Amino acid sequence: MPDKLKIALLGCGVVGTQVARLLTEQADDLASRVGTPLELVGIAVRDLSVEREGVDPALLTTDAEALVAGADVVVEVMGGIEPPRALILRAIEHGASVVTANKALLAQDGPTLYAAADAAGVDLYFEAAVAGAIPIVRPVRESLAGDTVRRVLGIVNGTTNYVLDRMATDGLDLDQAVKEAQALGYAEADPTADVEGFDAAAKAAILASLAFHTRVSIDDVQREGITSLTADDVAWAAGTGHVIKLLAIAERNTGDDGTEGIQVRVHPALVPADHPLAGVRGAFNAVFIEAEAAGELMFYGRGAGGAPTASAVLGDVVSVARHRVLGGRGPVESSYADLPVLPAEAARTRYQVRLEVADQPGVLAQVAAVLAEHGVSIEAVRQTPAPDEHVARLLITTHAASERALAGTVEAIAGLDVVRAVVSVLRVEGA
Ligand SMILES: NC(=O)C1=CN([C@@H]2O[C@H](COP(=O)(O)OP(=O)(O)OC[C@H]3O[C@@H](n4cnc5c(N)ncnc54)[C@H](O)[C@@H]3O)[C@@H](O)[C@H]2O)C=CC1
Ligand SMILES: N[C@@H](CC=O)C(=O)O
Ligand code: NA
């Protein structure tokens, strides 16, 4: 048994500071759980002069390469693609186990890192990369390894969930709610990765790879953010018994030509108010899984923040450290299925389409005819009063239709003389 394990920490920001704190404060407990002491031997930072609360300045270094070369376990919480990618590969080359929270890197180039870890026989763990503190990587990779996952629906971005929640509860518009999220430290100064769905898309790619035993990169994920949503959309959703959530969706599906594959997408969707995901408020995350034998499962908790994310990182550190003490490595994600990622247009969903039309006889028949021509079946139509007596507002809910059919339908409806505006088109999920 090694007399201690040397831990190198790369990055000392929101997450890294908390990882350093927990490694120091819980040193005795961690040593007991692992079977040998964990010694934090250094922390790679950009700027040595920045004061970091609770962090021993003597541990700081700007030489990340040298730090990595001497470590047993490397914890990467720098973020971004380079230098983390090169440093992780270097750590693996030196025989170190790696723990990372870097979803952007894993979603872009995970297979290179997994292959390197396999070749070197070391662990590469990343629980914090998906839904922060929520144990989801390990349950999907290990606990559900004997089952067949059909579908994963996740609220995996805390910033956008907070923003949508504030729009729903207090009628804030998007900009106001984003500013609030920034003030509370949820959103970055540049919130693009959150509000445009890139962060959720990276997590969707990782989750889909694990759930379906295949390889999905962020480029395979159809992505739409929340920036086109208005306070009116959110209020309408409530009026129809729904809440709007930014969902990461990964599901098995069959393409138009009968090909079995998967679809992975991120977009805002109407979720029925009685669905478990509808109750996920504020900056919380949740992942809802439908598996053949297990049925429905939901994992809920904090998906962001220094301490919650550090909790997931430390859990991984203990796991990989235990493997080093006992010899060998832990379970890895299996990737054998080689399921194709099906084109987005073949995805089938129910939709709510809101229209403003001329309030005159025959309008409904014209709109219904267009839907019928495109093979889109209507589930319900509701007419609501409009401020102008010559205008009617229609809310059409469809049965499941393909994205392609719906897009053609909406284009044709927008071209009708009697249609003043297509106010919104939203998918309905989880019904
Ligand atoms: N903050 C959160 O709530 C969560 C973060 N993550 C992931 O954790 C990672 C870290 O995130 P945060 O701590 O929020 O970021 P941060 O920006 O607060 O901290 C990153 C730290 O790494 C340092 N750094 C960056 N490049 C460096 C370089 N070349 N050399 C030396 N130091 C360098 C920065 O100076 C900074 O101290 C990211 O991959 C992020 O996606 C994952 C889940 C939640
Ligand atoms: N920006 C993310 C946090 C990290 O995963 C979020 O808002 O959820
Ligand atoms: Na997690």
XYZ file of C-alpha atoms and ligand atoms in Angstrom:
484
model
C 0.000 0.000 0.000
C 1.405 3.488 -0.844
C 2.280 5.496 2.291
C 0.453 8.496 0.752
C -1.025 9.665 -2.553
C 0.079 12.954 -4.094
C -2.768 15.114 -5.376
C -2.130 17.899 -7.913
C -4.870 20.493 -8.374
C -5.080 22.363 -11.682
C -7.063 25.588 -11.286
C -8.108 27.439 -8.158
C -11.276 29.314 -9.060
C -14.866 28.749 -7.895
C -14.507 24.952 -7.798
C -10.766 24.599 -7.194
C -10.830 26.729 -4.026
C -13.496 24.459 -2.553
C -11.650 21.296 -3.606
C -8.513 22.595 -1.850
C -10.535 23.473 1.257
C -12.204 20.057 1.468
C -8.939 18.190 0.848
C -7.357 20.112 3.740
C -10.274 20.226 6.193
C -11.258 16.598 5.706
C -7.746 15.186 5.425
C -8.140 12.722 8.315
C -11.518 11.395 7.175
C -10.332 11.102 3.588
C -7.244 9.164 4.705
C -9.472 6.733 6.622
C -11.843 6.293 3.683
C -9.082 5.782 1.144
C -6.747 3.764 3.350
C -3.822 6.157 2.952
C -3.334 9.942 3.327
C -4.039 12.247 0.383
C -1.432 14.990 0.199
C -2.244 18.126 -1.802
C 1.210 18.748 -3.279
C 0.477 21.805 -5.420
C -2.114 23.994 -7.099
C -1.538 25.333 -10.602
C -2.784 28.880 -11.108
C -2.229 31.680 -13.610
C -1.488 34.436 -11.137
C 0.383 33.770 -7.888
C -0.459 37.187 -6.447
C -4.230 36.625 -6.253
C -5.328 35.926 -2.680
C -7.433 32.781 -2.363
C -9.353 32.375 0.869
C -8.339 29.308 2.857
C -5.641 28.275 0.360
C -2.011 27.971 1.496
C -0.023 30.295 -0.870
C 2.969 27.947 -0.550
C 1.046 25.371 -2.608
C 0.563 27.681 -5.601
C 2.633 27.297 -8.746
C 2.435 28.525 -12.315
C 4.250 25.412 -13.581
C 1.322 23.070 -14.206
C 3.419 20.700 -16.339
C 5.926 20.002 -13.583
C 3.149 19.592 -11.024
C 1.357 17.007 -13.174
C 4.524 14.989 -13.733
C 4.965 14.169 -10.055
C 1.365 13.409 -9.030
C -0.594 10.210 -8.359
C -3.961 11.915 -8.890
C -4.487 15.033 -11.017
C -7.642 17.086 -10.460
C -8.403 19.390 -13.388
C -10.747 22.297 -12.607
C -9.295 24.962 -14.911
C -11.961 24.782 -17.581
C -11.543 25.331 -21.321
C -9.978 23.028 -23.888
C -6.271 23.902 -23.720
C -4.144 23.580 -21.664
C -6.414 21.131 -19.746
C -6.406 18.631 -22.636
C -2.623 18.545 -22.924
C -2.171 18.458 -19.148
C -4.617 15.569 -18.710
C -2.862 13.596 -21.467
C 0.470 14.321 -19.828
C -0.863 13.200 -16.432
C -2.147 9.952 -17.955
C 1.167 9.411 -19.704
C 2.864 9.676 -16.314
C 0.491 7.038 -14.899
C -1.621 9.430 -12.803
C -5.368 8.987 -12.318
C -7.389 11.987 -13.434
C -10.513 13.667 -12.073
C -12.022 16.477 -14.118
C -15.137 18.680 -14.046
C -14.510 19.824 -17.606
C -17.662 19.053 -19.596
C -16.628 21.248 -22.517
C -13.447 19.216 -23.040
C -15.127 15.827 -22.541
C -17.952 16.702 -24.944
C -15.478 17.863 -27.567
C -12.665 15.352 -27.282
C -13.606 12.793 -24.631
C -12.756 9.730 -26.771
C -9.101 10.789 -27.063
C -8.860 11.086 -23.284
C -10.758 7.820 -22.598
C -8.502 5.978 -25.062
C -5.367 7.379 -23.430
C -6.624 6.380 -19.948
C -7.468 2.870 -21.239
C -4.039 2.473 -22.806
C -2.331 3.573 -19.590
C -4.687 1.574 -17.344
C -5.583 4.595 -15.204
C -8.888 6.110 -14.089
C -10.453 9.150 -15.737
C -13.445 10.218 -13.626
C -15.790 13.139 -14.263
C -18.863 13.090 -11.989
C -18.779 16.892 -11.582
C -18.963 17.460 -15.349
C -22.678 16.600 -15.521
C -25.161 18.199 -13.136
C -22.523 19.194 -10.557
C -23.135 17.591 -7.172
C -25.843 15.221 -8.404
C -24.556 11.657 -8.637
C -25.513 10.888 -12.236
C -22.405 9.732 -14.093
C -21.810 6.867 -11.666
C -25.489 5.725 -11.551
C -25.769 5.724 -15.351
C -22.370 4.094 -15.874
C -22.632 1.547 -13.065
C -26.062 1.200 -11.439
C -27.948 1.088 -14.752
C -25.324 -1.002 -16.559
C -27.685 -4.013 -16.515
C -30.689 -2.134 -17.877
C -31.624 -0.512 -21.187
C -32.055 3.239 -21.007
C -34.773 4.485 -23.379
C -34.740 8.178 -22.654
C -32.984 10.815 -20.591
C -34.630 14.188 -19.913
C -32.492 16.615 -17.969
C -32.537 20.087 -16.532
C -28.756 20.342 -16.507
C -28.122 24.069 -16.534
C -28.797 25.920 -13.298
C -28.523 29.407 -14.762
C -31.258 28.925 -17.354
C -33.487 27.091 -14.904
C -33.159 30.027 -12.524
C -33.920 32.497 -15.317
C -37.009 30.601 -16.521
C -38.220 30.147 -12.950
C -37.968 33.888 -12.275
C -39.794 34.645 -15.525
C -42.563 32.238 -14.467
C -42.909 33.273 -10.847
C -42.486 37.057 -11.058
C -43.097 37.830 -14.713
C -39.527 39.084 -15.233
C -38.379 39.417 -18.814
C -35.357 37.445 -19.957
C -32.799 40.259 -19.611
C -33.920 41.148 -16.096
C -33.780 37.514 -15.003
C -30.299 36.990 -16.542
C -29.023 40.098 -14.730
C -30.389 38.689 -11.479
C -28.690 35.341 -12.167
C -25.415 37.171 -12.767
C -25.786 39.179 -9.556
C -26.307 35.940 -7.625
C -23.217 34.395 -9.224
C -25.099 31.686 -11.156
C -24.451 33.068 -14.638
C -21.052 34.069 -15.959
C -20.313 37.711 -16.878
C -20.792 36.432 -20.439
C -23.785 34.129 -20.034
C -23.720 32.890 -23.661
C -22.731 29.291 -22.859
C -25.685 29.022 -20.489
C -28.465 30.910 -22.302
C -27.566 29.620 -25.771
C -27.570 26.030 -24.521
C -23.877 25.178 -25.135
C -23.310 24.142 -21.510
C -26.410 21.918 -21.537
C -25.421 20.487 -24.942
C -22.011 19.419 -23.600
C -23.694 17.668 -20.674
C -26.266 16.084 -23.032
C -23.450 14.636 -25.157
C -21.741 13.113 -22.107
C -25.004 11.720 -20.719
C -26.026 10.252 -24.081
C -22.631 8.572 -24.506
C -22.968 6.924 -21.087
C -26.647 6.023 -21.346
C -26.457 4.473 -24.810
C -22.922 3.020 -24.691
C -21.875 5.015 -27.712
C -19.913 8.141 -28.548
C -21.732 11.451 -28.884
C -19.893 14.745 -29.253
C -21.262 18.239 -28.732
C -21.365 18.618 -32.535
C -24.009 15.849 -32.672
C -26.350 17.737 -30.362
C -29.160 19.793 -31.866
C -29.115 22.965 -29.787
C -31.456 25.868 -29.169
C -31.143 28.234 -26.203
C -33.694 30.292 -24.306
C -32.977 33.719 -25.811
C -36.073 33.822 -28.037
C -38.451 33.161 -25.122
C -40.574 36.038 -23.883
C -42.376 36.707 -20.624
C -45.566 36.218 -22.656
C -44.498 32.681 -23.704
C -43.845 31.792 -20.079
C -47.205 33.219 -18.952
C -48.998 31.341 -21.750
C -47.327 28.122 -20.703
C -48.720 28.544 -17.204
C -52.169 29.234 -18.655
C -52.090 25.881 -20.450
C -50.890 23.921 -17.409
C -47.195 23.830 -18.328
C -43.859 25.297 -17.329
C -41.088 26.066 -19.802
C -37.792 24.307 -19.087
C -34.547 24.130 -21.030
C -34.272 20.370 -21.505
C -31.385 18.168 -22.525
C -32.973 15.162 -24.219
C -31.325 11.942 -25.329
C -33.488 9.116 -26.613
C -33.489 5.995 -28.690
C -35.384 6.499 -31.897
C -35.952 5.131 -35.365
C -35.079 7.214 -38.410
C -37.344 7.687 -41.451
C -35.591 4.780 -43.186
C -36.003 2.467 -40.193
C -32.453 2.980 -38.890
C -32.195 2.428 -35.127
C -30.310 5.266 -33.513
C -30.430 8.034 -30.964
C -31.368 11.665 -30.910
C -29.708 14.195 -28.646
C -31.034 17.712 -28.376
C -31.267 20.737 -26.130
C -34.144 23.156 -26.436
C -36.807 24.896 -24.395
C -39.931 22.780 -23.995
C -43.317 22.903 -22.339
C -43.391 20.415 -19.478
C -46.761 19.505 -17.922
C -47.083 21.079 -14.470
C -47.540 17.643 -12.863
C -44.336 16.172 -14.325
C -41.523 15.762 -11.723
C -39.240 18.026 -13.787
C -41.773 20.875 -13.579
C -41.138 21.142 -9.827
C -37.399 21.733 -10.261
C -37.103 25.354 -9.183
C -34.409 28.008 -9.033
C -30.877 26.996 -9.985
C -31.464 23.306 -9.187
C -30.851 20.532 -11.724
C -32.585 17.196 -12.235
C -32.165 14.257 -14.558
C -35.176 12.063 -15.323
C -34.385 8.651 -16.795
C -36.714 6.117 -18.383
C -35.171 2.648 -18.385
C -36.760 -0.592 -19.530
C -36.567 -2.552 -16.297
C -36.102 0.216 -13.708
C -38.907 2.381 -15.070
C -38.717 6.071 -14.224
C -35.931 7.486 -12.030
C -35.157 11.069 -11.072
C -31.901 12.494 -9.720
C -32.171 15.967 -8.175
C -29.829 18.492 -6.568
C -27.401 21.331 -7.077
C -25.826 21.371 -10.506
C -23.493 24.289 -9.936
C -21.591 26.230 -7.320
C -18.153 25.781 -5.778
C -18.935 23.535 -2.811
C -21.559 21.309 -4.497
C -19.293 20.754 -7.498
C -16.314 20.122 -5.218
C -18.355 17.438 -3.453
C -18.616 15.500 -6.736
C -14.917 16.069 -7.447
C -13.933 14.770 -3.999
C -16.152 11.703 -4.440
C -14.200 10.906 -7.592
C -10.875 11.594 -5.882
C -11.757 9.088 -3.148
C -12.811 6.503 -5.764
C -9.694 6.770 -7.901
C -7.468 6.907 -4.803
C -9.079 3.713 -3.449
C -8.397 2.005 -6.773
C -4.733 2.989 -6.539
C -4.534 1.652 -2.988
C -6.187 -1.636 -3.928
C -4.510 -1.885 -7.333
C -6.292 -1.721 -10.686
C -8.874 0.764 -11.875
C -12.589 1.334 -11.542
C -15.418 0.655 -13.985
C -15.163 2.573 -17.246
C -17.948 3.662 -19.565
C -18.630 0.932 -22.105
C -18.733 2.052 -25.706
C -19.720 -0.733 -28.072
C -23.107 0.185 -29.496
C -21.995 2.556 -32.254
C -25.562 3.873 -32.548
C -25.937 6.518 -35.238
C -27.097 9.966 -34.194
C -30.259 10.428 -36.254
C -31.030 13.685 -38.080
C -32.805 16.261 -35.949
C -35.655 16.624 -38.465
C -36.814 13.077 -37.690
C -37.353 13.818 -33.973
C -41.023 13.397 -33.073
C -42.625 15.671 -30.491
C -45.959 17.234 -29.652
C -46.139 20.960 -30.335
C -48.052 24.013 -29.236
C -48.396 26.595 -31.992
C -49.758 30.050 -31.186
C -51.172 32.107 -34.051
C -52.785 35.474 -34.570
C -55.295 35.206 -37.383
C -58.022 37.291 -39.009
C -61.256 36.741 -37.078
C -63.426 35.701 -40.018
C -65.297 32.601 -41.158
C -63.268 29.769 -42.651
C -59.927 30.690 -41.068
C -59.807 27.668 -38.799
C -60.622 25.411 -41.768
C -57.721 26.875 -43.782
C -55.261 26.389 -40.934
C -56.543 22.851 -40.264
C -56.183 22.018 -43.953
C -52.499 22.979 -43.917
C -51.870 20.777 -40.893
C -53.665 17.877 -42.602
C -51.682 18.345 -45.842
C -48.447 17.949 -43.880
C -49.710 14.919 -41.977
C -49.746 16.743 -38.638
C -52.631 15.628 -36.463
C -54.388 18.174 -34.232
C -54.965 17.257 -30.597
C -56.769 20.462 -29.572
C -57.534 23.991 -30.755
C -58.360 26.840 -28.427
C -59.423 30.337 -29.444
C -58.781 33.167 -27.015
C -59.845 36.810 -27.128
C -57.504 39.333 -28.762
C -57.307 43.075 -28.053
C -58.408 43.836 -31.639
C -61.912 42.646 -32.614
C -60.694 41.722 -36.119
C -58.012 39.422 -34.774
C -58.326 36.016 -33.110
C -55.671 34.144 -31.200
C -55.434 30.408 -31.778
C -53.580 27.872 -29.705
C -53.105 24.612 -31.595
C -51.757 21.538 -29.829
C -50.614 18.742 -32.126
C -50.143 15.027 -31.636
C -46.540 13.847 -32.052
C -45.183 15.046 -35.376
C -41.732 15.070 -36.894
C -39.694 18.237 -36.715
C -39.563 18.224 -40.519
C -43.376 17.998 -40.878
C -43.912 20.673 -38.260
C -41.412 23.065 -39.859
C -43.160 22.672 -43.247
C -46.543 23.190 -41.616
C -45.509 26.364 -39.816
C -43.979 27.802 -42.972
C -47.173 27.132 -44.928
C -49.394 28.512 -42.162
C -47.292 31.688 -41.985
C -47.885 32.130 -45.732
C -51.691 32.113 -45.444
C -53.261 35.555 -46.056
C -55.498 35.152 -43.013
C -52.551 34.549 -40.646
C -51.206 37.772 -39.098
C -48.417 36.170 -37.074
C -46.991 32.889 -35.840
C -46.502 34.002 -32.240
C -44.621 30.957 -30.982
C -43.911 27.305 -31.676
C -42.934 25.241 -28.640
C -42.332 21.544 -28.203
C -44.194 19.661 -25.465
C -42.103 17.051 -23.643
C -42.708 14.665 -20.782
C -46.446 14.313 -21.433
N -18.605 26.651 -11.316
C -19.479 25.651 -11.364
O -20.565 25.719 -10.786
C -19.163 24.425 -12.131
C -18.007 24.321 -12.865
N -17.732 23.176 -13.542
C -16.508 23.076 -14.324
O -15.398 23.188 -13.443
C -14.310 23.810 -14.116
C -13.857 25.015 -13.313
O -14.917 25.927 -13.200
P -14.822 27.203 -12.239
O -14.089 26.863 -11.011
O -16.201 27.723 -12.143
O -13.959 28.182 -13.135
P -13.127 29.464 -12.655
O -12.951 30.310 -13.861
O -13.716 30.048 -11.440
O -11.724 28.826 -12.246
C -10.784 28.356 -13.151
C -9.416 28.567 -12.559
O -8.451 27.960 -13.380
C -7.410 28.879 -13.596
N -6.805 28.657 -14.879
C -7.405 28.691 -16.104
N -6.514 28.459 -17.055
C -5.313 28.288 -16.430
C -4.004 28.029 -16.886
N -3.729 27.944 -18.176
N -3.035 27.863 -15.965
C -3.269 27.975 -14.662
N -4.507 28.219 -14.168
C -5.501 28.380 -15.053
C -8.072 30.240 -13.547
O -7.174 31.250 -13.264
C -9.081 30.024 -12.441
O -8.529 30.239 -11.177
C -14.812 24.141 -15.523
O -14.470 23.100 -16.394
C -16.321 24.189 -15.337
O -17.029 23.909 -16.509
C -18.554 22.086 -13.510
C -19.714 22.124 -12.793
C -20.140 23.315 -12.096
N -23.032 27.333 -15.713
C -23.483 26.077 -15.242
C -22.700 25.596 -14.057
C -21.805 24.519 -14.384
O -22.093 23.443 -14.853
C -24.940 26.177 -14.801
O -25.487 27.268 -14.748
O -25.516 25.114 -14.537
Na -22.727 15.043 -11.240
